[in-house]
Short mmCIF file of C-alpha atoms and ligand atoms in Angstrom, two decimals:
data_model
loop_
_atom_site.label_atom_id
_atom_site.label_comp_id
_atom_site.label_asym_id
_atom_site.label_seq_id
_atom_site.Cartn_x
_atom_site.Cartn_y
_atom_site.Cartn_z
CA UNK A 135 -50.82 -10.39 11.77
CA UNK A 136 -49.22 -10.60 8.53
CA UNK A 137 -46.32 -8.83 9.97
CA UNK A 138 -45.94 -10.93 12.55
CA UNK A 139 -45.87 -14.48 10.27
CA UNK A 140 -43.11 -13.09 8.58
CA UNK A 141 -40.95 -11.88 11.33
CA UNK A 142 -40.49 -8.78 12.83
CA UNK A 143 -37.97 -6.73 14.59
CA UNK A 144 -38.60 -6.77 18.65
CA UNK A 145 -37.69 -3.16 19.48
CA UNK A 146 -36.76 0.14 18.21
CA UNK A 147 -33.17 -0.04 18.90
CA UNK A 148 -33.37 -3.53 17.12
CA UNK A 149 -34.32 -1.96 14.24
CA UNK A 150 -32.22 0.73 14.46
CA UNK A 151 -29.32 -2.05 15.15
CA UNK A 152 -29.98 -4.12 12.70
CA UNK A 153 -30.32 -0.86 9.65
CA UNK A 154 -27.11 0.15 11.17
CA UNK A 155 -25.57 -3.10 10.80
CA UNK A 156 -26.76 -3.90 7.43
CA UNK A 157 -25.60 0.21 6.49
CA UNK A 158 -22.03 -0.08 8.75
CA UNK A 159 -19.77 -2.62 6.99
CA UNK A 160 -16.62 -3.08 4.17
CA UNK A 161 -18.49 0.10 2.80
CA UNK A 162 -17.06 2.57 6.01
CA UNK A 163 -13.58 0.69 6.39
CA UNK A 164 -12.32 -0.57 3.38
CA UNK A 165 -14.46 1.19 0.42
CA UNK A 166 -14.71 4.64 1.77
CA UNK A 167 -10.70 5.43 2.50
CA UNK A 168 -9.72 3.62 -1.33
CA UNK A 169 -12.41 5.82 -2.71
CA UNK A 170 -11.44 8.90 -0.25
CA UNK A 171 -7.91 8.56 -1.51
CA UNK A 172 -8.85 7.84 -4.89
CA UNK A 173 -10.13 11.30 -5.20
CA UNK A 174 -8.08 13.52 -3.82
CA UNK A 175 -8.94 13.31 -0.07
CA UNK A 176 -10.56 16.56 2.10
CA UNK A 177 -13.05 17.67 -1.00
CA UNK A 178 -14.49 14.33 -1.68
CA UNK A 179 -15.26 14.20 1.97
CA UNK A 180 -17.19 17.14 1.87
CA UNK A 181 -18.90 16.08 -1.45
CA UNK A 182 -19.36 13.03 -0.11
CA UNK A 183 -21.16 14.62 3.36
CA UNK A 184 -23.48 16.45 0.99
CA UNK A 185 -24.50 13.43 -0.80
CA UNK A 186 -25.30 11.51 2.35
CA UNK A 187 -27.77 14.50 4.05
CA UNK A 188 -29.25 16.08 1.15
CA UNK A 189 -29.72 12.63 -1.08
CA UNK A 190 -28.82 10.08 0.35
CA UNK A 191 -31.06 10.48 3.86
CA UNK A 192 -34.42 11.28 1.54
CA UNK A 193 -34.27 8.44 -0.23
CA UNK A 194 -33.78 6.07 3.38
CA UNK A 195 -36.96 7.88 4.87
CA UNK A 196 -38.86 7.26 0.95
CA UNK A 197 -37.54 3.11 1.25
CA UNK A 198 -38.48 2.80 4.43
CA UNK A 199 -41.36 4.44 4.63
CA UNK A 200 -42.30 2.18 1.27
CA UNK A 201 -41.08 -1.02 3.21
CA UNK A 202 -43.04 -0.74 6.25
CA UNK A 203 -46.20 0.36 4.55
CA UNK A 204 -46.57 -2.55 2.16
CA UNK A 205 -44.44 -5.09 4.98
CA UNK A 206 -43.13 -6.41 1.59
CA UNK A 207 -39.69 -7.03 -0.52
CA UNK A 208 -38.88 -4.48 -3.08
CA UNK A 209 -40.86 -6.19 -6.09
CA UNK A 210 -44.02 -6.93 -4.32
CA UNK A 211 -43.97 -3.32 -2.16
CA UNK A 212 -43.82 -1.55 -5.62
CA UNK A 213 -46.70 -3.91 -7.15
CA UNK A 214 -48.77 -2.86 -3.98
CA UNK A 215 -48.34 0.71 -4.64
CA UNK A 216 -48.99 1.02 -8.36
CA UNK A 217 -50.73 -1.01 -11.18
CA UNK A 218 -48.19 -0.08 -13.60
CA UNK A 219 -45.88 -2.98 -15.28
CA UNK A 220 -42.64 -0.65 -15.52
CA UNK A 221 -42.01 0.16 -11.88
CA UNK A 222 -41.67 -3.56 -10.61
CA UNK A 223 -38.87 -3.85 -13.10
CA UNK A 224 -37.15 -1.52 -9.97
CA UNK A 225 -37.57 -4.03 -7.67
CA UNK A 226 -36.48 -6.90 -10.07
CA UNK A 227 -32.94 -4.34 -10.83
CA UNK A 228 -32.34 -4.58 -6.55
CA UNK A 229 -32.47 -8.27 -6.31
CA UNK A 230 -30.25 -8.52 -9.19
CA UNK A 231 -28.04 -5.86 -7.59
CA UNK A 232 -28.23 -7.46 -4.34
CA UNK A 233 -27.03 -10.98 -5.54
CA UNK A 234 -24.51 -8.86 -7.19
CA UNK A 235 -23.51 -6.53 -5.02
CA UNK A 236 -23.09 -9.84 -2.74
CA UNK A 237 -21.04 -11.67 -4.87
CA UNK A 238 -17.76 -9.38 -5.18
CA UNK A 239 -18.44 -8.13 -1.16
CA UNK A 240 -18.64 -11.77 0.21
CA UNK A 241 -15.16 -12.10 -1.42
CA UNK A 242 -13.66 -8.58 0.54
CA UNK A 243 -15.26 -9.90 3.00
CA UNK A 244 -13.11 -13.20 3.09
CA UNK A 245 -10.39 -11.39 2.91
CA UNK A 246 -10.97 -9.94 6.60
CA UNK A 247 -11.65 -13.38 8.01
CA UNK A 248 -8.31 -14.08 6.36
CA UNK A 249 -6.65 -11.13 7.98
CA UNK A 250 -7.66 -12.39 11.61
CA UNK A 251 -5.60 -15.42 10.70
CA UNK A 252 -2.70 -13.90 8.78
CA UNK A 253 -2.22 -11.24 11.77
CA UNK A 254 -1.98 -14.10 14.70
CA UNK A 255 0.40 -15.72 12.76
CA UNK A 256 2.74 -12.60 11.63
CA UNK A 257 2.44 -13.87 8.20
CA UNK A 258 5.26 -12.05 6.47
CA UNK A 259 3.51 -12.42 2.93
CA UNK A 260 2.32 -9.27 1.23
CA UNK A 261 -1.55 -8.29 0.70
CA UNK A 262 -1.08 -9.31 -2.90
CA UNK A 263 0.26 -12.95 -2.84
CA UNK A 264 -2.72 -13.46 -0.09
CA UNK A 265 -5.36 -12.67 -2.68
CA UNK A 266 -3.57 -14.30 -5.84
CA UNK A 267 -3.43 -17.61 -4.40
CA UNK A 268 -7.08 -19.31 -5.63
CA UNK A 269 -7.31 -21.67 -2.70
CA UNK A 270 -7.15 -19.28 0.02
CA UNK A 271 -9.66 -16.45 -2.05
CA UNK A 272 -12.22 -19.31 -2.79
CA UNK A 273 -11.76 -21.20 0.14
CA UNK A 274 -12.57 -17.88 2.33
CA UNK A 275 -15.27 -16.51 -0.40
CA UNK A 276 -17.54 -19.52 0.31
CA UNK A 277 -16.78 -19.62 4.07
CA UNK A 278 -18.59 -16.05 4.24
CA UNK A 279 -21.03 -17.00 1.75
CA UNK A 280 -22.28 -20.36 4.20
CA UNK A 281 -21.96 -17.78 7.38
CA UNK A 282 -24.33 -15.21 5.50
CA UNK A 283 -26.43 -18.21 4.66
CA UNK A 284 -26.47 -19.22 8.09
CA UNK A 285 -27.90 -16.28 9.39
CA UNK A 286 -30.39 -15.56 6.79
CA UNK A 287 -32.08 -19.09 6.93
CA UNK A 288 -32.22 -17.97 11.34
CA UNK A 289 -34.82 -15.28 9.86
CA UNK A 290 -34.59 -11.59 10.70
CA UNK A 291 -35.27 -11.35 14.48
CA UNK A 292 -33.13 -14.52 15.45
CA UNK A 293 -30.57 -14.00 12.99
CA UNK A 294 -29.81 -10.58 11.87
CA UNK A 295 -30.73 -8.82 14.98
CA UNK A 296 -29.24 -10.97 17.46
CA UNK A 297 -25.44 -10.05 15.98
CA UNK A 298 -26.30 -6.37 15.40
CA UNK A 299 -26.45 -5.83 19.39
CA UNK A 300 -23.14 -6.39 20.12
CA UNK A 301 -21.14 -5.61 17.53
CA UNK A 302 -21.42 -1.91 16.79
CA UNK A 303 -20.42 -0.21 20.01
CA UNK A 304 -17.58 -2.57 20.13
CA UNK A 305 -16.47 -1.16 16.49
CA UNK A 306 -16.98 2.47 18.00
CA UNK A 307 -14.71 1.87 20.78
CA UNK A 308 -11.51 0.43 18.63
CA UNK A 309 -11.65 3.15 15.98
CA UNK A 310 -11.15 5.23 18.65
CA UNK A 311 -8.72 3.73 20.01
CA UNK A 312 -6.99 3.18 16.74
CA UNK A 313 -7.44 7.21 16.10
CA UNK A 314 -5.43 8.23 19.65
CA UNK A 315 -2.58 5.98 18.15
CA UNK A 316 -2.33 6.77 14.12
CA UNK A 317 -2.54 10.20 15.46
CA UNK A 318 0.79 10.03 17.54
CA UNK A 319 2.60 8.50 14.12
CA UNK A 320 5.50 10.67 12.57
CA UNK A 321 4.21 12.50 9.79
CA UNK A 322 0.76 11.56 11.06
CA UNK A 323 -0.37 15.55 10.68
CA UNK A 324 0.46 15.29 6.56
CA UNK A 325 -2.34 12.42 6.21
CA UNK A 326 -4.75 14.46 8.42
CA UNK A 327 -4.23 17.46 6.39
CA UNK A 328 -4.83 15.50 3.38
CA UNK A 329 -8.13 14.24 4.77
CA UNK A 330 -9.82 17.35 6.18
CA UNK A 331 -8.45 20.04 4.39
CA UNK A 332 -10.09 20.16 1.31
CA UNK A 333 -8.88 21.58 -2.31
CA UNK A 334 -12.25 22.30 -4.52
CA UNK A 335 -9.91 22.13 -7.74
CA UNK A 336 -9.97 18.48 -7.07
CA UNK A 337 -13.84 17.91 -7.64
CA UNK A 338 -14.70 16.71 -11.17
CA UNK A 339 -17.69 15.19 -12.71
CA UNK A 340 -16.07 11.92 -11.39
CA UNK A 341 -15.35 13.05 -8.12
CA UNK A 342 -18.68 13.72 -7.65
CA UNK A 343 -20.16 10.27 -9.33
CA UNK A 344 -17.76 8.78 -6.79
CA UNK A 345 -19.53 10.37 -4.15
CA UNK A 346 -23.22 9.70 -4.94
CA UNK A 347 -22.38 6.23 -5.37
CA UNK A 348 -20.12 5.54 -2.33
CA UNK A 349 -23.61 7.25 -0.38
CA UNK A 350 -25.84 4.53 -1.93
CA UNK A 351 -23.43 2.20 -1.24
CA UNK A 352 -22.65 3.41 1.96
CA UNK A 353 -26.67 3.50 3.18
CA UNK A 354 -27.56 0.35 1.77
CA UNK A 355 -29.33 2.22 -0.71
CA UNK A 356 -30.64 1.96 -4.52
CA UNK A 357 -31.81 -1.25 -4.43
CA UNK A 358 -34.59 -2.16 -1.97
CA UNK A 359 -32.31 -3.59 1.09
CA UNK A 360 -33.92 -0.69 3.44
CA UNK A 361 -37.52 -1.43 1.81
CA UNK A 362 -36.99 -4.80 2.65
CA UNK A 363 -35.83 -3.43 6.33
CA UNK A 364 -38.35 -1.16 6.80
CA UNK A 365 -40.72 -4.00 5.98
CA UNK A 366 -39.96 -5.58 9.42
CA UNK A 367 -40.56 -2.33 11.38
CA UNK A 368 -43.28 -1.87 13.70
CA UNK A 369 -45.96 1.10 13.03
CA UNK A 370 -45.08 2.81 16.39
CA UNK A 371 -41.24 3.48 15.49
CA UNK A 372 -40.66 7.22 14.25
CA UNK A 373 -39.42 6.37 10.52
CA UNK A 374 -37.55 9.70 10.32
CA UNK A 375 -35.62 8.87 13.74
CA UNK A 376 -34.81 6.24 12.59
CA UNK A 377 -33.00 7.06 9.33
CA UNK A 378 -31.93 9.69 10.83
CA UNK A 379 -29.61 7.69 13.73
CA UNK A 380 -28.76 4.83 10.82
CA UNK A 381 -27.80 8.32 8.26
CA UNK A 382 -25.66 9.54 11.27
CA UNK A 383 -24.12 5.96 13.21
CA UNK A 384 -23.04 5.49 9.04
CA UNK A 385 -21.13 8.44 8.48
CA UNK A 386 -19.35 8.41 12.19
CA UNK A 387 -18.30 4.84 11.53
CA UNK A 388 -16.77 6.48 7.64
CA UNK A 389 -15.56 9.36 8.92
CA UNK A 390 -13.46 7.53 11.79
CA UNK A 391 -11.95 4.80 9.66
CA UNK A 392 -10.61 7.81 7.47
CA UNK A 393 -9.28 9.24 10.62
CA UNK A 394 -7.27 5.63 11.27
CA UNK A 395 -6.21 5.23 7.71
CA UNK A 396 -4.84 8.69 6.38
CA UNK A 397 -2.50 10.05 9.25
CA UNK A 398 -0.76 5.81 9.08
CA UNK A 399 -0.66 6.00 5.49
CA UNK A 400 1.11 9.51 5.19
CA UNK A 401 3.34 7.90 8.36
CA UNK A 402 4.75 4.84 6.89
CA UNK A 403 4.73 6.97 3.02
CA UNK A 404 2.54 5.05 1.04
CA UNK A 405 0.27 6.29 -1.86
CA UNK A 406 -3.34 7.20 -1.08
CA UNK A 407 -4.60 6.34 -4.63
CA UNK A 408 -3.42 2.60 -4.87
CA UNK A 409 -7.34 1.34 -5.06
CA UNK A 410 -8.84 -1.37 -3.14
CA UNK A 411 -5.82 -2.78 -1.39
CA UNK A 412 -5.07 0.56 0.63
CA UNK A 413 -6.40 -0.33 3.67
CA UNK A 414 -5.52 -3.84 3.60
CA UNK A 415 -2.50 -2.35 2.74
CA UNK A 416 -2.12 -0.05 5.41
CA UNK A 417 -3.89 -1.80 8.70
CA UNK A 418 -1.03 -4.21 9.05
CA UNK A 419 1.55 -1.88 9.22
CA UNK A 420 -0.22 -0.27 12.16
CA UNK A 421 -1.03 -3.32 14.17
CA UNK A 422 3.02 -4.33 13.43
CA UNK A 423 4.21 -0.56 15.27
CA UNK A 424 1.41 -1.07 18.04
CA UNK A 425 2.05 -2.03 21.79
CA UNK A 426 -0.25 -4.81 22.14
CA UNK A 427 -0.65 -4.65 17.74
CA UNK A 428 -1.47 -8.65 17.52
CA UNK A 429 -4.37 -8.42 19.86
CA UNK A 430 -5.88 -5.60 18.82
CA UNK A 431 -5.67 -6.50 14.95
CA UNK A 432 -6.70 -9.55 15.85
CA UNK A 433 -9.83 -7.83 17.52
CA UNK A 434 -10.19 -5.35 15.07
CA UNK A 435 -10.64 -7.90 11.79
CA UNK A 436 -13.30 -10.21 13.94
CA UNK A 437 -14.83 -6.53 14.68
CA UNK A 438 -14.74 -6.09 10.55
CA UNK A 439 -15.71 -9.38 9.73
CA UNK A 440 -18.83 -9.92 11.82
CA UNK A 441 -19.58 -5.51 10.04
CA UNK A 442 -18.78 -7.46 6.99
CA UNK A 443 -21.36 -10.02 8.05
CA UNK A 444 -24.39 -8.15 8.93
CA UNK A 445 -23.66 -6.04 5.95
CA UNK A 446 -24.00 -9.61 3.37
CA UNK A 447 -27.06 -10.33 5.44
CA UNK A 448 -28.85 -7.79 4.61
CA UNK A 449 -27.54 -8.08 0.62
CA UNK A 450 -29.05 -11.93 0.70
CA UNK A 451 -32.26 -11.07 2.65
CA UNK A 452 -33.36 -9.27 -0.77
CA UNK A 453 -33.65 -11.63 -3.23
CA UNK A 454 -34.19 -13.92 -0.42
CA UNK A 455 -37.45 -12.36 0.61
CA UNK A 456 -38.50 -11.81 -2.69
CA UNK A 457 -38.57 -15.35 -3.39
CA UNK A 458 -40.22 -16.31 -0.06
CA UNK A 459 -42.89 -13.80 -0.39
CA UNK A 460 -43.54 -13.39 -4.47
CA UNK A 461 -42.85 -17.20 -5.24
CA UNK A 462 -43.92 -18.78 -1.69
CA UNK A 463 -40.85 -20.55 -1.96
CA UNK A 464 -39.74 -21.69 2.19
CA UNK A 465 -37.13 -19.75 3.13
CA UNK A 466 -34.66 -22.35 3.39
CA UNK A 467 -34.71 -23.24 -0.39
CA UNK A 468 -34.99 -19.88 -1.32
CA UNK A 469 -31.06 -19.24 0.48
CA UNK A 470 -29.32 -22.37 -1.05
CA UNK A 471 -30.42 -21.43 -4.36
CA UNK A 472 -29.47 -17.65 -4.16
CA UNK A 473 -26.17 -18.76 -2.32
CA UNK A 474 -25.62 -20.90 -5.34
CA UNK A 475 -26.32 -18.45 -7.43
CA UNK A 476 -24.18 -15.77 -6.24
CA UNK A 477 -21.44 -18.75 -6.04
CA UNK A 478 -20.93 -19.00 -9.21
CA UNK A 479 -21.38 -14.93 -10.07
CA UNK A 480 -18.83 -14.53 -7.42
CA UNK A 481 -15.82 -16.72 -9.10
CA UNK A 482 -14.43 -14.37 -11.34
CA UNK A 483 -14.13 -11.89 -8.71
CA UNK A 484 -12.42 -13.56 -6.65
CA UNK A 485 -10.11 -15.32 -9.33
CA UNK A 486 -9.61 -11.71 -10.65
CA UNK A 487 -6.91 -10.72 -8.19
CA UNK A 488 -3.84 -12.28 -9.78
CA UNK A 489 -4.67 -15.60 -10.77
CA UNK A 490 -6.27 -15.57 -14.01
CA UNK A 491 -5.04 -12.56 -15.86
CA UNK A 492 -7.43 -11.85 -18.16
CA UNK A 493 -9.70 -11.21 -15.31
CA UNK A 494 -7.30 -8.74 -13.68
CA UNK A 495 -7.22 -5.80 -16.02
CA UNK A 496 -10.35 -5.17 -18.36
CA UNK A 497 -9.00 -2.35 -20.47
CA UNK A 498 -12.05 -0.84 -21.67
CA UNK A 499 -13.53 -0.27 -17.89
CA UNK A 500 -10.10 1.96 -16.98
CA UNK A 501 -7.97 -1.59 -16.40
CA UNK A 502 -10.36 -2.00 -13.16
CA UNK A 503 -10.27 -5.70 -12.53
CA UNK A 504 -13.07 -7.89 -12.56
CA UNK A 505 -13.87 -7.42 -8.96
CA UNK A 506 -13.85 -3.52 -9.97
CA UNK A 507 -15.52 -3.76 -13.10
CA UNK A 508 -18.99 -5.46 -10.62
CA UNK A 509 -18.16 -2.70 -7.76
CA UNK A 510 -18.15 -0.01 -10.61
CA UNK A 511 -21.32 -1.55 -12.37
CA UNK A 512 -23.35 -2.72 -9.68
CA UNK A 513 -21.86 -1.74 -5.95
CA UNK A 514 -22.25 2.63 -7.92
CA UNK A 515 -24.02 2.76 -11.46
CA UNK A 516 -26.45 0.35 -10.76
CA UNK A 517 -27.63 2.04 -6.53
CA UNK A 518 -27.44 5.32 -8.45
CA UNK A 519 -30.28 4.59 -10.67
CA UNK A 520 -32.26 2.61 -8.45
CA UNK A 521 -31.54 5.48 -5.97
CA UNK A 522 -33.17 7.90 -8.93
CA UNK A 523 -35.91 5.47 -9.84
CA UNK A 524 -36.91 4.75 -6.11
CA UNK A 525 -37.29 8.61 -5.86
CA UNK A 526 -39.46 9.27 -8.78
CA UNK A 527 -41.65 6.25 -7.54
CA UNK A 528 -42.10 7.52 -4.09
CA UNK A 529 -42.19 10.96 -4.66
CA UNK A 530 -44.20 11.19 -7.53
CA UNK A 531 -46.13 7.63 -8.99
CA UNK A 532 -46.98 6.99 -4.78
CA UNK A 533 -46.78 10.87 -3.88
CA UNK A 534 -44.99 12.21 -0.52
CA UNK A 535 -48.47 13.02 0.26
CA UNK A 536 -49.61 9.45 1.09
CA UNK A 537 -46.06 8.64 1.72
CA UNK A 538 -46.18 11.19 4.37
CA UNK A 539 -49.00 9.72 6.17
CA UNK A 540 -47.25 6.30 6.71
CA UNK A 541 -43.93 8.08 7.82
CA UNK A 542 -46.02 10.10 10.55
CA UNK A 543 -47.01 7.21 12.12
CA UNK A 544 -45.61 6.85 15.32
CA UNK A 545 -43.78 10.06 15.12
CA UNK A 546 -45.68 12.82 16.80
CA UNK A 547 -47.60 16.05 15.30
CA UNK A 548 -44.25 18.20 15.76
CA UNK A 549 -42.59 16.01 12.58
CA UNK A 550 -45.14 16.67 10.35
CA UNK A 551 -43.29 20.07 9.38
CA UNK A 552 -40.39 18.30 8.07
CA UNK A 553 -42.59 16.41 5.42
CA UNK A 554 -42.75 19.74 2.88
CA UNK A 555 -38.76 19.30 3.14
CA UNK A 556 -38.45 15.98 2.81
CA UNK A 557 -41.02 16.07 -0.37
CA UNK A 558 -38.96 18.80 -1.66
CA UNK A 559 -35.82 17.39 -1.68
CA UNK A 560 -37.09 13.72 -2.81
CA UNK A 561 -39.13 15.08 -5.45
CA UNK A 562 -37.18 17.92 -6.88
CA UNK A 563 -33.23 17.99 -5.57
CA UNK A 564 -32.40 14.43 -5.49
CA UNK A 565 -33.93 13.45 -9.23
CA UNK A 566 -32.50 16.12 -10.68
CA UNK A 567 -28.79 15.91 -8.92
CA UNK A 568 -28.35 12.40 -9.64
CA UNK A 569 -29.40 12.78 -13.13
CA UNK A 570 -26.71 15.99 -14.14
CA UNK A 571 -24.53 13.26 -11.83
CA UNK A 572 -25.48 10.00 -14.55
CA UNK A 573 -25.36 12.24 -17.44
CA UNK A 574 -21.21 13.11 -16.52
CA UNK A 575 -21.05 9.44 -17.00
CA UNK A 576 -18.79 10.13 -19.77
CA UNK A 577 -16.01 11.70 -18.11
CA UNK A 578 -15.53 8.43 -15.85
CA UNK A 579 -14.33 6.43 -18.70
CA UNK A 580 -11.49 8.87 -19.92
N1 LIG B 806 -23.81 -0.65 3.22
C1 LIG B 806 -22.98 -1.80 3.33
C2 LIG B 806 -21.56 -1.36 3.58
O1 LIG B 806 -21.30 -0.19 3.62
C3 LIG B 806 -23.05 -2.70 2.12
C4 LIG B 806 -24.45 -3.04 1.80
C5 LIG B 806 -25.27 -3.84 2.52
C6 LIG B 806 -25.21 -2.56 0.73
N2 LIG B 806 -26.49 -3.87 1.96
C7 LIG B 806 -26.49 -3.09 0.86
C8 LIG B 806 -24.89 -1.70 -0.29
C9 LIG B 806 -27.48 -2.75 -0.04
C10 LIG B 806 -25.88 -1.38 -1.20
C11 LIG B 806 -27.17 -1.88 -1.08
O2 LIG B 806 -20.67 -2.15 3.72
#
């Protein structure tokens, strides 16, 4: 009943859809190559794989399983679970990070609805003058902020799932058929090799922060967006399914992008470590040497922005539903104020790529911009410890034992002998990685 008053999703593959959606986003195409090629290419994949099944996957099942048991936002599940006064304070941390995490994305975000735009018209301008002029980053910033409004205020099943549906098969498709042609570039086979043939002296403490965090990031993990999820899902959906095809749809999605993005880049000789401009960088060039390049960029950004958009969705619908559920505020209110909120967080990001300078290199963060500085702080650090918190809270203040009953419903006898595995890893392996990972903290800052 409860459920039902607050929205629901209608079906399994709605769920599934709209989890994807929320995971598949600027995370897969724009984060995960400028990280990838950040850190030396084929061994941060495979670090990066590792993270994803052994940690990352865990923790989905543990926030889901959370989610759907309470039907509650992150603050509220965790009060339902234990009387204690510390753990809520995990819940508060992923509404922070959410408006956060929201606030720098919705402005990478713009940048995509920009691209639609700049590659109709052939705009011979480079990436860079784009995002230094202030009119065109704010102007496109609060565009994607009132879209992810928009859909939030629609409520879950109207709004988020309705534009899950379409959009990821459609994505599928053209990185395929963005693959067949980066692979027939010249000197395509240098950027592959780069990509999938890995050299293990490349993997440092850093490398392998980079990786844990790009996970989190990567499955909307860390800071309550898939307890939140879960929270809509019904009783007879198999929870470990469920991550399992959101874990999996994820890591394709990743995995192809990198497939677009190295062999072009190695073709047309640019640098893989430039940073967060690489494949805004690259893309371009690709559509420009293309048969039929205009319409298919032009397809491909709509394809990003609308990833882009069920991605924010799911970053608003955090605080969003705290505030509707914890304060009773309607959900209406509780979006313009956030939106506001994240407004004004969101400026100096997206005034921190060329037009104020003292937002565009922060020496004592490694000269990461401002934008960089957040995506550092909030979009790794800050899913990394929620990620380790949200372990020790399911595995051992709620216990995988009466965890394990709510993820067996709806998913058949035979899956009960996955739950010792499961508890293993959550309890044990993913706690104790991710705290030798948080303790190397050092090393990032040299
Ligand atoms: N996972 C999304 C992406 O890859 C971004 C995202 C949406 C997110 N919701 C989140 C990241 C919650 C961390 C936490 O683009």
């Amino acid at each position: 009943m409860e459920q039902s008053a607050r929205g629901a999703w209608t079906s399994r593959t709605g769920f599934i859809l709209a989890a994807a959606g929320s995971a598949i986003g600027l995370g897969n195409i724009w984060r995960f190559p400028y990280v990838t090629g950040m850190h030396g290419g084929a061994a941060f994949v495979v670090v990066y794989l590792a993270c994803v099944f052994a940690i990352g996957v865990p923790i989905l099942i543990a926030e889901l399983t959370l989610g759907r048991h309470t039907t509650l936002n992150p603050v509220g599940a965790i009060r339902a679970i234990t009387k204690s006064r510390f753990w809520p304070l995990v819940g508060y941390l992923g509404v922070i990070t959410g408006a956060a995490i929201l606030s720098y994305y919705a402005v990478i975000a713009g940048w995509t609805v920009g691209y639609i735009f700049r590659t109709i018209s052939h705009s011979s301008s480079s990436f860079g003058s784009f995002i230094a002029d202030p009119t065109i980053e704010v102007g496109y910033f609060v565009l994607f902020l009132i879209m992810t409004a928009g859909v939030v205020v629609g409520g879950v099943e109207r709004g988020i799932e309705r534009w899950s549906k379409i959009l990821m098969p459609m994505l599928f498709l053209i990185l395929l058929g963005l693959i067949a042609f980066a692979l027939t570039l010249e000197g395509a086979s240098k950027g592959v090799e780069f990509y999938l043939k890995p050299d293990f002296s490349k993997i440092s403490g850093s490398t392998v922060l980079a990786a844990l965090g790009q996970a989190f990031f990567s499955l909307s993990l860390g800071m309550g967006a898939m307890i939140t999820y879960g929270s809509y899902i019904s009783k007879k959906e198999n929870l470990a399914i469920s991550a399992a095809s959101v874990a999996l749809a994820d890591t394709l999605i990743a995995t192809l992008a990198g497939l677009v993005i190295f062999p072009a880049l190695f073709s047309v000789g640019m640098a893989p470590t430039q940073g967060p401009g690489l494949v805004f960088n690259v893309l371009p060039r690709i559509f420009e040497m293309m048969p039929g390049g205009t319409i298919v960029g032009v397809f491909f950004f709509v394809l990003l922005a609308i990833a882009a958009l069920t991605s924010t969705v799911s970053l608003l619908e955090v605080p969003v539903a705290f505030l509707v559920d914890q304060r009773k505020w309607s959900r209406k209110k509780a979006v313009i104020i956030v939106t506001a909120i994240v407004f004004a967080i969101g400026l100096p990001s997206a005034l921190s790529q060329g037009t104020v300078p003292a937002l565009s290199s922060i020496d004592w963060l490694g000269g990461r911009d401002f934008l960089g500085v957040m995506d550092f702080v909030f979009g790794n650090l800050s899913l990394t410890f929620g990620g380790l918190l949200l372990a020790i809270l399911v595995g051992w203040v709620w216990g995988t034992r009466k965890a394990s009953e709510e993820l067996l419903l709806g998913a058949g006898p035979r899956f009960s002998a996955l739950v010792p595995g499961w508890s293993f890893m959550l309890r044990y392996i993913c706690p104790l990685v991710i705290i030798v990972v948080l303790l190397n903290l050092t090393g990032v800052f040299e």
